[in-house]
Amino acid sequence: LSAGVCCCCAALRPRYKRLVDNIFPEDPKDGLVKADMEKLTFYAVSAPEKLDRIGAYLAERLTRDVARHRYGYVLIAMEALDQLLMACHSQSIKPFVESFLHMVAKLLESGEPKLQVLGTNSFVKFANIEEDTPSYHRRYDFFVSRFSAMCHSCDPDPEIQNEIRIAGIRGIQGVVRKAVNDELRATIWEPQHMDKIVPSLLFNMQKIEDIDSRIGPPSSPTAGVKEENPSVLAENCFRELLGRATYGNMNNAVRPVFAHLDHHRLWDPNEFAVSCFKIIMYSIQAQYSHHVIQEILGHLDVRKRDSPRVRAGIIQVLLEAVAIAAKGSIGPTVLEVFNTLLKHLRISVDFELSDRRSSSESGTLSISSKESDERIVQNAIIQTIGFFGSNLPDYQRSEIMMFIMSKVPVLATSQSLDPSSLGDLGTRRIQIMLLRSLLMVTSGYKATTISNALPPPFLDPLLSPSLMEDSELRQLVLEILHNLIDRHDNRAKLRGIRIIPDVSDLKIKRDKISRQDVSFMKKHGQQLYRHIYLGCKEEDNVQKNFELLFTSLALTTIELANEEVVIDLIRVAIALQDMAIINEDNLPMFNRCGVMALVAAYLNFLSQMIAVPAFCQHVSKVIETRSVEAAYFLPETIFKDKCNLPKSLEKDEADLFFLTNKIAESLGGSGYSVERLSVPYVPQVTDEDRLSRRKSVVDTVSLQVDILSGTGIEDKVDNTEEITFEALKKAIDNNGLEEQEKEKRRLVIEKFQKAPFEEIAAQCESKANLLHDRLAQILELTIRPPPSPSGAMTITAGHAHYHSVPVYEMKFPDLCVY
């Protein structure tokens, strides 16, 4: 009776339950009953409305089997679920999916590694199914958390640990694919999910042995390698995640990378950080590169107080990112990159100076190591600026050159960096760092005309006397000029100062001088001559300075010299020779001989470039004489390590010097206009000379107009000699006064007839500026403002008095009264 009752009850059970029960064999080792599974599948496809009940019943059985540790039946249930999931594609599958995900979650929650792997595999199969309609209520929060936790598995068995980590990574990959493909489900990109996914992938990527395998674009490892190596699988998942990122969620995917690198202190050393950002830059879409650069810059600002090596690691990462993005789309971040880097360069210099001051006070050795670390930061910034700038198009590079030059602290021009707050040492460090950055930016820059490469707002501060006070500064300025002037890559052929036997062997490349370049030399040639002339007079010059000065003269000859410029360059060279002989500046003997060697090397080069036989003959003769009698006047001798210097330079030995009359005679016979050769070269006076209160080199006669008014001006000291009647009487009684006046008059006339217009204009301008300043003082004291109700100010005995004027007493013009 009891058996009949059981059979009756079994017959009363719903058909879907009977079909589900039939797929489970008595012995789980026999596996899924395929015949009954086909019946269940046919039933589910024929009656899709029963799918939710089939799923719920399977979930009920699976939950019971998991609790009873009957893992064989669990495997059979998951296999049946997978087959049903793959066979049924309809809207009715939505409730069945919920039951399926519930069963997967049960497996992932279990502590059995095999069940976790089984649940992950089922979820990955589900993730690869494309659903017809999106699901509005489905969330994957639990799966993100669980798969992320599996990625950090620390099972004592290495094989099990590796298996669980691979399962976690594949699960994350499935979540990303499922969520990203669903257009209405963007929650996967929310920060709370990215903060779990990205660190989990990075944690496994750290275990990779061959770091270089991640540097290039995505690779395609074999399936076997993927399964065996969690790091390779994590890397490919990370690339896929970044490749699916869009404009709105790019930052959410990148920011957890910074948190992971900070938490695990991976900026020093930064090999892993560099490789991570190479992966990022290669994986994202090109138009989003500037987002990553902005994030790196923002993180650099956040970590600006960290140790120098950490900041250097971040900057090196920025360099690698910029190297990939520079030739692509970099958006509006060009100036932001340079501005941020220059700001951190200033911060690094401040830290270095504070460490140096602390070192001088305490004398500890640890400070010196910090100082050297700051140098690492500064070099990294300079490399980044240079690499970024050198990869920009020319129109943007010229703007960056102007931007960097505006940050260089020079007298009366710098607004962004206050030299007074830095001190002399800090100002010099900032100048050197910025010029080194500018040198890298200008490398390879080819301008069509020299006026585009050296506009006045750039040229004026570059040639400022403020950048001539140090040997290294002068070297950097000259090298920057070489980058901009040398448009035919001739600089390498001119490297080193020497007597070139045959210039034609160098195969110098040059074009005909354009009208724009001729106009540039007329306007700014005197600035270049002045910089070279004054650069030769500095006492701290070393061999490299003379080599760069020689290259500057040679490149100017190649790129910018017409007949007029050639005459000016010869005048500069003769002036340098006279300066070394007369030695009014008390230069050391090495400097004087170095200048003489520079003049010899340059005139030898110039004579062969213009190919005037008589000029070449004179230069060759002087060089031959020097090689026999005064070898220290030649570059091959003076710049040797051990060179015997003379005790004095004799002015009477004409055979050792280049003579103006012979040069004029040789050039005049070839059609050159040599009248100006008889006028000695005098450097042009600049406004900065007046601001720096340097002695003028052309003001031989100064007109002084002193109008003293008020106590403030009366206190000034008059350094000029007082002119009285007795002094005038003595001057008249002097013998030879008339001959002196005639000689002065003749020199003035000759100067105005033969001197170039730029020098005459420079002399007149200096005197006109002085007169203008005096007139401005006079007008400021004499012109009174109109009366106002607030009162008028009068000065009596140096004291200011205010007198109020009532409105009714003020006189208005007729047009203002109605």
PDB file of N, CA, C and O in Angstrom, residues 88 96 147 196 204 212 214 251 270 300 423 434 513 552 555 562 570 601 632 688 710 733 754 760 796:
ATOM      1  N   CYS A  88      18.333  27.985 -24.677  1.00  0.00           N
ATOM      2  CA  CYS A  88      17.135  28.829 -24.624  1.00  0.00           C
ATOM      3  C   CYS A  88      17.511  30.285 -24.825  1.00  0.00           C
ATOM      4  O   CYS A  88      18.312  30.845 -24.068  1.00  0.00           O
ATOM      5  N   PHE A  96      14.977  32.822 -15.404  1.00  0.00           N
ATOM      6  CA  PHE A  96      15.891  31.695 -15.290  1.00  0.00           C
ATOM      7  C   PHE A  96      17.318  32.162 -15.008  1.00  0.00           C
ATOM      8  O   PHE A  96      18.053  31.517 -14.260  1.00  0.00           O
ATOM      9  N   PHE A 147      34.911  37.991  -7.153  1.00  0.00           N
ATOM     10  CA  PHE A 147      36.001  37.711  -8.082  1.00  0.00           C
ATOM     11  C   PHE A 147      37.265  38.486  -7.710  1.00  0.00           C
ATOM     12  O   PHE A 147      38.383  37.986  -7.863  1.00  0.00           O
ATOM     13  N   LYS A 196      37.935  48.012  -6.938  1.00  0.00           N
ATOM     14  CA  LYS A 196      38.165  46.591  -6.651  1.00  0.00           C
ATOM     15  C   LYS A 196      38.770  45.871  -7.852  1.00  0.00           C
ATOM     16  O   LYS A 196      39.654  45.029  -7.697  1.00  0.00           O
ATOM     17  N   ASN A 204      47.977  40.918  -9.626  1.00  0.00           N
ATOM     18  CA  ASN A 204      48.443  39.731 -10.343  1.00  0.00           C
ATOM     19  C   ASN A 204      49.461  40.085 -11.418  1.00  0.00           C
ATOM     20  O   ASN A 204      50.341  39.281 -11.712  1.00  0.00           O
ATOM     21  N   ASP A 212      59.429  43.309 -19.726  1.00  0.00           N
ATOM     22  CA  ASP A 212      59.470  43.867 -21.068  1.00  0.00           C
ATOM     23  C   ASP A 212      58.363  43.339 -21.958  1.00  0.00           C
ATOM     24  O   ASP A 212      58.075  43.925 -22.999  1.00  0.00           O
ATOM     25  N   ARG A 214      55.362  43.548 -21.557  1.00  0.00           N
ATOM     26  CA  ARG A 214      54.186  44.402 -21.506  1.00  0.00           C
ATOM     27  C   ARG A 214      54.412  45.754 -22.132  1.00  0.00           C
ATOM     28  O   ARG A 214      53.542  46.593 -22.127  1.00  0.00           O
ATOM     29  N   ASN A 251      38.634  58.329 -16.503  1.00  0.00           N
ATOM     30  CA  ASN A 251      39.326  58.703 -15.261  1.00  0.00           C
ATOM     31  C   ASN A 251      39.063  57.705 -14.138  1.00  0.00           C
ATOM     32  O   ASN A 251      39.957  57.421 -13.320  1.00  0.00           O
ATOM     33  N   ASN A 270      60.438  52.314 -10.125  1.00  0.00           N
ATOM     34  CA  ASN A 270      59.188  52.549 -10.851  1.00  0.00           C
ATOM     35  C   ASN A 270      59.056  51.718 -12.124  1.00  0.00           C
ATOM     36  O   ASN A 270      58.321  52.110 -13.038  1.00  0.00           O
ATOM     37  N   LEU A 300      50.949  64.198  -9.536  1.00  0.00           N
ATOM     38  CA  LEU A 300      52.238  64.821  -9.221  1.00  0.00           C
ATOM     39  C   LEU A 300      52.040  66.007  -8.289  1.00  0.00           C
ATOM     40  O   LEU A 300      52.852  66.236  -7.379  1.00  0.00           O
ATOM     41  N   GLY A 423      67.087  84.216  -4.397  1.00  0.00           N
ATOM     42  CA  GLY A 423      68.482  84.472  -4.101  1.00  0.00           C
ATOM     43  C   GLY A 423      69.336  84.217  -5.322  1.00  0.00           C
ATOM     44  O   GLY A 423      68.889  83.683  -6.342  1.00  0.00           O
ATOM     45  N   LEU A 434      65.970  75.868 -16.710  1.00  0.00           N
ATOM     46  CA  LEU A 434      65.068  76.283 -17.784  1.00  0.00           C
ATOM     47  C   LEU A 434      65.792  76.350 -19.124  1.00  0.00           C
ATOM     48  O   LEU A 434      65.218  75.986 -20.163  1.00  0.00           O
ATOM     49  N   ILE A 513      71.172  83.739 -49.064  1.00  0.00           N
ATOM     50  CA  ILE A 513      70.566  84.480 -47.958  1.00  0.00           C
ATOM     51  C   ILE A 513      69.269  85.119 -48.443  1.00  0.00           C
ATOM     52  O   ILE A 513      69.242  85.829 -49.461  1.00  0.00           O
ATOM     53  N   SER A 552      79.404  79.702 -33.141  1.00  0.00           N
ATOM     54  CA  SER A 552      78.423  80.764 -33.349  1.00  0.00           C
ATOM     55  C   SER A 552      78.834  81.669 -34.503  1.00  0.00           C
ATOM     56  O   SER A 552      78.005  82.004 -35.375  1.00  0.00           O
ATOM     57  N   LEU A 555      78.488  79.609 -37.828  1.00  0.00           N
ATOM     58  CA  LEU A 555      77.104  79.410 -38.267  1.00  0.00           C
ATOM     59  C   LEU A 555      76.474  80.705 -38.736  1.00  0.00           C
ATOM     60  O   LEU A 555      75.685  80.719 -39.696  1.00  0.00           O
ATOM     61  N   ASN A 562      75.714  88.187 -45.611  1.00  0.00           N
ATOM     62  CA  ASN A 562      75.938  88.783 -46.924  1.00  0.00           C
ATOM     63  C   ASN A 562      77.198  89.639 -46.826  1.00  0.00           C
ATOM     64  O   ASN A 562      77.939  89.571 -45.838  1.00  0.00           O
ATOM     65  N   ILE A 570      84.094  90.753 -39.501  1.00  0.00           N
ATOM     66  CA  ILE A 570      85.533  91.040 -39.483  1.00  0.00           C
ATOM     67  C   ILE A 570      85.828  92.134 -38.461  1.00  0.00           C
ATOM     68  O   ILE A 570      86.831  92.065 -37.724  1.00  0.00           O
ATOM     69  N   ALA A 601      91.144  81.113 -35.719  1.00  0.00           N
ATOM     70  CA  ALA A 601      90.334  80.024 -36.278  1.00  0.00           C
ATOM     71  C   ALA A 601      89.184  80.558 -37.106  1.00  0.00           C
ATOM     72  O   ALA A 601      88.874  80.032 -38.187  1.00  0.00           O
ATOM     73  N   TYR A 632     101.082  79.620 -29.004  1.00  0.00           N
ATOM     74  CA  TYR A 632     100.013  79.775 -28.018  1.00  0.00           C
ATOM     75  C   TYR A 632      98.889  80.652 -28.545  1.00  0.00           C
ATOM     76  O   TYR A 632      97.866  80.811 -27.891  1.00  0.00           O
ATOM     77  N   GLU A 688      68.947  97.144 -20.587  1.00  0.00           N
ATOM     78  CA  GLU A 688      69.328  96.407 -19.387  1.00  0.00           C
ATOM     79  C   GLU A 688      70.652  96.905 -18.825  1.00  0.00           C
ATOM     80  O   GLU A 688      70.888  96.852 -17.628  1.00  0.00           O
ATOM     81  N   GLY A 710      62.761 120.051  -4.546  1.00  0.00           N
ATOM     82  CA  GLY A 710      62.339 119.230  -3.412  1.00  0.00           C
ATOM     83  C   GLY A 710      63.536 118.641  -2.689  1.00  0.00           C
ATOM     84  O   GLY A 710      64.639 118.581  -3.189  1.00  0.00           O
ATOM     85  N   ASP A 733      93.703 128.458 -21.850  1.00  0.00           N
ATOM     86  CA  ASP A 733      95.141 128.717 -21.854  1.00  0.00           C
ATOM     87  C   ASP A 733      95.966 127.502 -22.247  1.00  0.00           C
ATOM     88  O   ASP A 733      97.173 127.623 -22.488  1.00  0.00           O
ATOM     89  N   LYS A 754      81.268 106.703 -41.844  1.00  0.00           N
ATOM     90  CA  LYS A 754      81.623 105.322 -42.105  1.00  0.00           C
ATOM     91  C   LYS A 754      80.978 104.323 -41.145  1.00  0.00           C
ATOM     92  O   LYS A 754      80.865 103.146 -41.478  1.00  0.00           O
ATOM     93  N   ILE A 760      75.276 104.263 -34.808  1.00  0.00           N
ATOM     94  CA  ILE A 760      74.939 105.684 -34.619  1.00  0.00           C
ATOM     95  C   ILE A 760      73.600 105.806 -33.891  1.00  0.00           C
ATOM     96  O   ILE A 760      73.435 106.618 -32.969  1.00  0.00           O
ATOM     97  N   THR A 796      55.763 123.204  -0.415  1.00  0.00           N
ATOM     98  CA  THR A 796      56.462 124.357   0.130  1.00  0.00           C
ATOM     99  C   THR A 796      57.537 123.864   1.066  1.00  0.00           C
ATOM    100  O   THR A 796      57.247 123.173   2.042  1.00  0.00           O
TER     101      THR A 796
END
